[in-house]
PDB file of C-alpha atoms in Angstrom:
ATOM      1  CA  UNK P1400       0.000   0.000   0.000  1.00  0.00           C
ATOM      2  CA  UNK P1401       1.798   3.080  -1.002  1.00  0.00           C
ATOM      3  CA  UNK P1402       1.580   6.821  -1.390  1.00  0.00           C
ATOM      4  CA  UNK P1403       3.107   8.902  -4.066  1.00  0.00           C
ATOM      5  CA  UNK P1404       3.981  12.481  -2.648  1.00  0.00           C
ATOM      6  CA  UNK P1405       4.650  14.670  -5.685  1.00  0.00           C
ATOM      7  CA  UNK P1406       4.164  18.502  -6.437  1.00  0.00           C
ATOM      8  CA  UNK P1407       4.872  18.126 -10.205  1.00  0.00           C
ATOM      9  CA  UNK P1408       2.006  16.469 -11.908  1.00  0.00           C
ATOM     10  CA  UNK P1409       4.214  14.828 -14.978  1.00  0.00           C
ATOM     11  CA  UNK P1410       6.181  13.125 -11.614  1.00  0.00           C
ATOM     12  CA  UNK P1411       3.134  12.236 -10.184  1.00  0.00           C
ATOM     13  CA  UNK P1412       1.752  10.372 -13.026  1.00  0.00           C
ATOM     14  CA  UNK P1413       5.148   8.776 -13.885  1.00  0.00           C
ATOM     15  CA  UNK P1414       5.003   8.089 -10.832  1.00  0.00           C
ATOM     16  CA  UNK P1415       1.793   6.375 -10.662  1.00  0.00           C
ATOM     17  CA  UNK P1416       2.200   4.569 -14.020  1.00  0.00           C
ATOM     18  CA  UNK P1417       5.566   3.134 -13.103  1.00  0.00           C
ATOM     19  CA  UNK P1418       3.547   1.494  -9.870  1.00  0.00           C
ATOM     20  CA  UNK P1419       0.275   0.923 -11.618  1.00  0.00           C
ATOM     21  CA  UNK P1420       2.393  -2.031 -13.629  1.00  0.00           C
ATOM     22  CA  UNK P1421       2.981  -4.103  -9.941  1.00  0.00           C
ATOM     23  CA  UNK P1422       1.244  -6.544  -9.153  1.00  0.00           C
ATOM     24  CA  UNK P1423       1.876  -6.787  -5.703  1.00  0.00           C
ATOM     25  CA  UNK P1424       1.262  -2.607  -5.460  1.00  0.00           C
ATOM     26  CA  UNK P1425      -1.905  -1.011  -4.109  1.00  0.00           C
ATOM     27  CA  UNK P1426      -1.760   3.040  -4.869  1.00  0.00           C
ATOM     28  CA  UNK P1427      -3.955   4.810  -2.228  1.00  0.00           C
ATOM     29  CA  UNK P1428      -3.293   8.164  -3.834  1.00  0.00           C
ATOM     30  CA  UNK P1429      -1.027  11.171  -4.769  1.00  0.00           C
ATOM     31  CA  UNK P1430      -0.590  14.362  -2.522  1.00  0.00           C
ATOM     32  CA  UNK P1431       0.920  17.438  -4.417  1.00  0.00           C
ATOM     33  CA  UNK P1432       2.131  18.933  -1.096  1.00  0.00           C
ATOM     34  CA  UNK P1433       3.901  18.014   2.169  1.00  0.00           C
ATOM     35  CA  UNK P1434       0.401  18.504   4.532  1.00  0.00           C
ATOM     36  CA  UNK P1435      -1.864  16.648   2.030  1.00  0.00           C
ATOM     37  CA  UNK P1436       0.715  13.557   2.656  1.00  0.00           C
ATOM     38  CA  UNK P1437       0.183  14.378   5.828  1.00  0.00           C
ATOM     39  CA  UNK P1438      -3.579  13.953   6.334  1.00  0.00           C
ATOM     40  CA  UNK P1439      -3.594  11.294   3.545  1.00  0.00           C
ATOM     41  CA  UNK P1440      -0.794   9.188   5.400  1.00  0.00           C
ATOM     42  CA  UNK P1441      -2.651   9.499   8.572  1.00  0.00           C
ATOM     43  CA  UNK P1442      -6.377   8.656   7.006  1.00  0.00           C
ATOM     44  CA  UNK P1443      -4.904   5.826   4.464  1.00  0.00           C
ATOM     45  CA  UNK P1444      -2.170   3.838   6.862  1.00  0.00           C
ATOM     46  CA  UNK P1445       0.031   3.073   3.769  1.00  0.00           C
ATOM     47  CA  UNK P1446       2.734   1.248   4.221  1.00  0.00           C
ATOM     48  CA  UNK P1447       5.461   3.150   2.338  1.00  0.00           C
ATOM     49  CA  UNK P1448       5.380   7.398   1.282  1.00  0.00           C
ATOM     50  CA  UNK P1449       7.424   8.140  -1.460  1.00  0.00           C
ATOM     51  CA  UNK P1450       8.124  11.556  -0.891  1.00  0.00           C
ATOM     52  CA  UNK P1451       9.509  14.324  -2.728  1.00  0.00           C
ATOM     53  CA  UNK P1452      11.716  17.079  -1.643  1.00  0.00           C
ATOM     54  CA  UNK P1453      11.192  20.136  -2.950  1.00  0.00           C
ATOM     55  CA  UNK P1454       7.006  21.100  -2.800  1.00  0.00           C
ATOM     56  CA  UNK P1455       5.204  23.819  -1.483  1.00  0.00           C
ATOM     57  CA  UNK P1456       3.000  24.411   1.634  1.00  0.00           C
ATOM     58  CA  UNK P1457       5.260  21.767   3.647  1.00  0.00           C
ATOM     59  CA  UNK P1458       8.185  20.637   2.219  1.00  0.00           C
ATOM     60  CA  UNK P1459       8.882  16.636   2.253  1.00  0.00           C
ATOM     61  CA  UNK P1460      11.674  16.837   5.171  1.00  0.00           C
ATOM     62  CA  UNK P1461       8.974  18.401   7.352  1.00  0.00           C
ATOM     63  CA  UNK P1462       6.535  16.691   6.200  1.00  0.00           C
ATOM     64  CA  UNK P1463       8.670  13.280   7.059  1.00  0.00           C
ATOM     65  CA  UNK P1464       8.817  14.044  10.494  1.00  0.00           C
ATOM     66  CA  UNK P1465       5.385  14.740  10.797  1.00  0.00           C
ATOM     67  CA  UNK P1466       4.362  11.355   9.346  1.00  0.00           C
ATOM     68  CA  UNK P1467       6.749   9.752  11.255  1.00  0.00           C
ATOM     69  CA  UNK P1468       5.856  11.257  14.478  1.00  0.00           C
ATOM     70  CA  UNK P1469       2.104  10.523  14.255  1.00  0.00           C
ATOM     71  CA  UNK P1470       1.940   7.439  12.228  1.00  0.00           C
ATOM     72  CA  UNK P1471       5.138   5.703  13.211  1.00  0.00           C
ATOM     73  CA  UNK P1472       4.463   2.451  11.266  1.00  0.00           C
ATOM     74  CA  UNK P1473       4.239   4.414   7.708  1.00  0.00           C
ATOM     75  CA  UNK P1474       7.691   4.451   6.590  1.00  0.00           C
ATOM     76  CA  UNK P1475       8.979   6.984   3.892  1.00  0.00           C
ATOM     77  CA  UNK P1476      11.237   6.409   1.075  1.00  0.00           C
ATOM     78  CA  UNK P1477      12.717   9.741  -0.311  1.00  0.00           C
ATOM     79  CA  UNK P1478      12.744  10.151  -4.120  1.00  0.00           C
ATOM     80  CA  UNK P1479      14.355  13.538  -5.139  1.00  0.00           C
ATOM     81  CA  UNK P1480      16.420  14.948  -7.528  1.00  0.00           C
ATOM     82  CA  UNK P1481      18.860  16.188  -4.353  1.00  0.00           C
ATOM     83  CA  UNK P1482      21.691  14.572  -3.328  1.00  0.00           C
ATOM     84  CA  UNK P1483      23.422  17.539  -1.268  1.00  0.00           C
ATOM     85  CA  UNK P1484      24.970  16.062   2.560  1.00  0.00           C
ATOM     86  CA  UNK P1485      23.175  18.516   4.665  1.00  0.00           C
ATOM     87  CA  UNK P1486      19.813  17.728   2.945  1.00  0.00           C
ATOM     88  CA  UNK P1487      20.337  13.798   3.116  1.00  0.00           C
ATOM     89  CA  UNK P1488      21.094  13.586   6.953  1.00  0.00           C
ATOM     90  CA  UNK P1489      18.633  16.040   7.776  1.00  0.00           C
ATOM     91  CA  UNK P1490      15.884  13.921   5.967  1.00  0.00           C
ATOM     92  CA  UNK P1491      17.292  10.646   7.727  1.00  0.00           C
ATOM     93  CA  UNK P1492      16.806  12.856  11.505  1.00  0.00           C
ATOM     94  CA  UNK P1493      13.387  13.337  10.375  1.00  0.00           C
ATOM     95  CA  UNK P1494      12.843   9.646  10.020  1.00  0.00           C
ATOM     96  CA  UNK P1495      13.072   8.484   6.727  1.00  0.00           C
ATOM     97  CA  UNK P1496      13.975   4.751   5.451  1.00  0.00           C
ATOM     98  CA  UNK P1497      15.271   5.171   2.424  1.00  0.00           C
ATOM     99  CA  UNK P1498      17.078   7.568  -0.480  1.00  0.00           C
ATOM    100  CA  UNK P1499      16.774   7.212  -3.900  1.00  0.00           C
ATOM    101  CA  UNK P1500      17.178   9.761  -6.697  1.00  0.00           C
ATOM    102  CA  UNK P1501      14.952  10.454  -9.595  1.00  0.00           C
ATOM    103  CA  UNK P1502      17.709   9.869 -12.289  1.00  0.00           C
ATOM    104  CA  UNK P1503      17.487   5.865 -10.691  1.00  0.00           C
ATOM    105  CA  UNK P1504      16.010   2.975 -13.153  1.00  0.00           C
ATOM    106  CA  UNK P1505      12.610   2.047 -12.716  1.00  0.00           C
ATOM    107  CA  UNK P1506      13.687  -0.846 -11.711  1.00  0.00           C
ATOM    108  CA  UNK P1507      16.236   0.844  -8.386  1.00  0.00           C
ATOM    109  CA  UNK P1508      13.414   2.975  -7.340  1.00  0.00           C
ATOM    110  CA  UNK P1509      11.109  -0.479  -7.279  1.00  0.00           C
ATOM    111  CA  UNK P1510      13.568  -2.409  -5.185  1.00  0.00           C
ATOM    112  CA  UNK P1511      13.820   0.700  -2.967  1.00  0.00           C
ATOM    113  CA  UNK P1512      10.382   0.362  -2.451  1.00  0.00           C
ATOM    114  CA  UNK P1513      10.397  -3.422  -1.707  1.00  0.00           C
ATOM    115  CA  UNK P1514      13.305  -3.061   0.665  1.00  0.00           C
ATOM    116  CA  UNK P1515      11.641  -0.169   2.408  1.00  0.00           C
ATOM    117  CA  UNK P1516       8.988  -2.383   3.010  1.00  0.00           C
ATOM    118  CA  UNK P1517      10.858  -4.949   4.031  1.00  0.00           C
ATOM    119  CA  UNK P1518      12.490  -2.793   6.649  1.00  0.00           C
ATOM    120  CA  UNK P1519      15.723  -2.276   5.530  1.00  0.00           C
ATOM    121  CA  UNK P1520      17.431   1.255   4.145  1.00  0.00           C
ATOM    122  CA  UNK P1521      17.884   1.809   0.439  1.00  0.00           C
ATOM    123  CA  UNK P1522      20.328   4.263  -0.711  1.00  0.00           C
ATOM    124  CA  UNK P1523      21.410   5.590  -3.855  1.00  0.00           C
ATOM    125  CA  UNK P1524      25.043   4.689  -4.360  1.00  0.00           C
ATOM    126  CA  UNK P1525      26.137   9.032  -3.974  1.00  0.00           C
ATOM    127  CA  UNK P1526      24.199   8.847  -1.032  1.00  0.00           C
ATOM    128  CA  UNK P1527      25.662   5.886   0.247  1.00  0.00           C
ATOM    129  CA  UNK P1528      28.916   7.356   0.026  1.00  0.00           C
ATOM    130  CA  UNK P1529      28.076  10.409   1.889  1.00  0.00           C
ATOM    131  CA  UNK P1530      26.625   8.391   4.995  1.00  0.00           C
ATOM    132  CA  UNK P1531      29.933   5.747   5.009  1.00  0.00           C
TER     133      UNK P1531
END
């Protein structure tokens, strides 16, 4: 059960096409800002946010740590075109799982997912370098 968190409609709908294709993938929705993934994470229980960085209202690092604060089983994958230090260890302190960026494969950004899911803490390889 995921959400997609998106401000850009074209990366919504990629997006939601990419995940339409799983099988195993139930799409609750798609908020365009940081407080509708908010209300929609807290009324929908996914399992996994995919949240963007940059949006407006609330951006996706606050809008991590408010998911994670009130709905502590959600977890949230990060998938952003930003792959700056400061910006990746502030978004793990607000609680996210995961890092992937949007230049991944389909096929990275679907595993991400799955390991999310699974627990465990996908990063993309720059951002695995940073953490080390």
């Amino acid at each position: 059960r995921l959400l997609g968190v998106d401000d850009r409609e074209v990366g919504g709908f990629g997006l939601q096409e990419l995940l339409a294709n799983e099988p195993h993938f139930a799409i609750l929705g798609m908020a365009a800002d940081g407080r509708a993934a908010v209300t929609m994470a807290v009324a929908d229980s996914p399992d996994v946010v995919i949240m963007d960085l940059s949006m407006p209202v609330m951006d996706g690092v606050a809008a991590t740590r408010e998911i994670t604060r009130v709905a502590p089983s959600v977890r949230v994958l990060v998938l952003t075109s930003y792959s700056h230090e400061s910006i990746v260890r502030e978004v793990f302190a607000a609680g996210a799982c995961g890092y992937v960026l949007k230049d991944s494969s389909p096929t990275v950004l679907l595993d991400a997912i799955r390991a999310v899911f699974r627990g465990e803490r996908p990063l993309a390889p720059t951002v695995q370098d940073m953490l080390a």
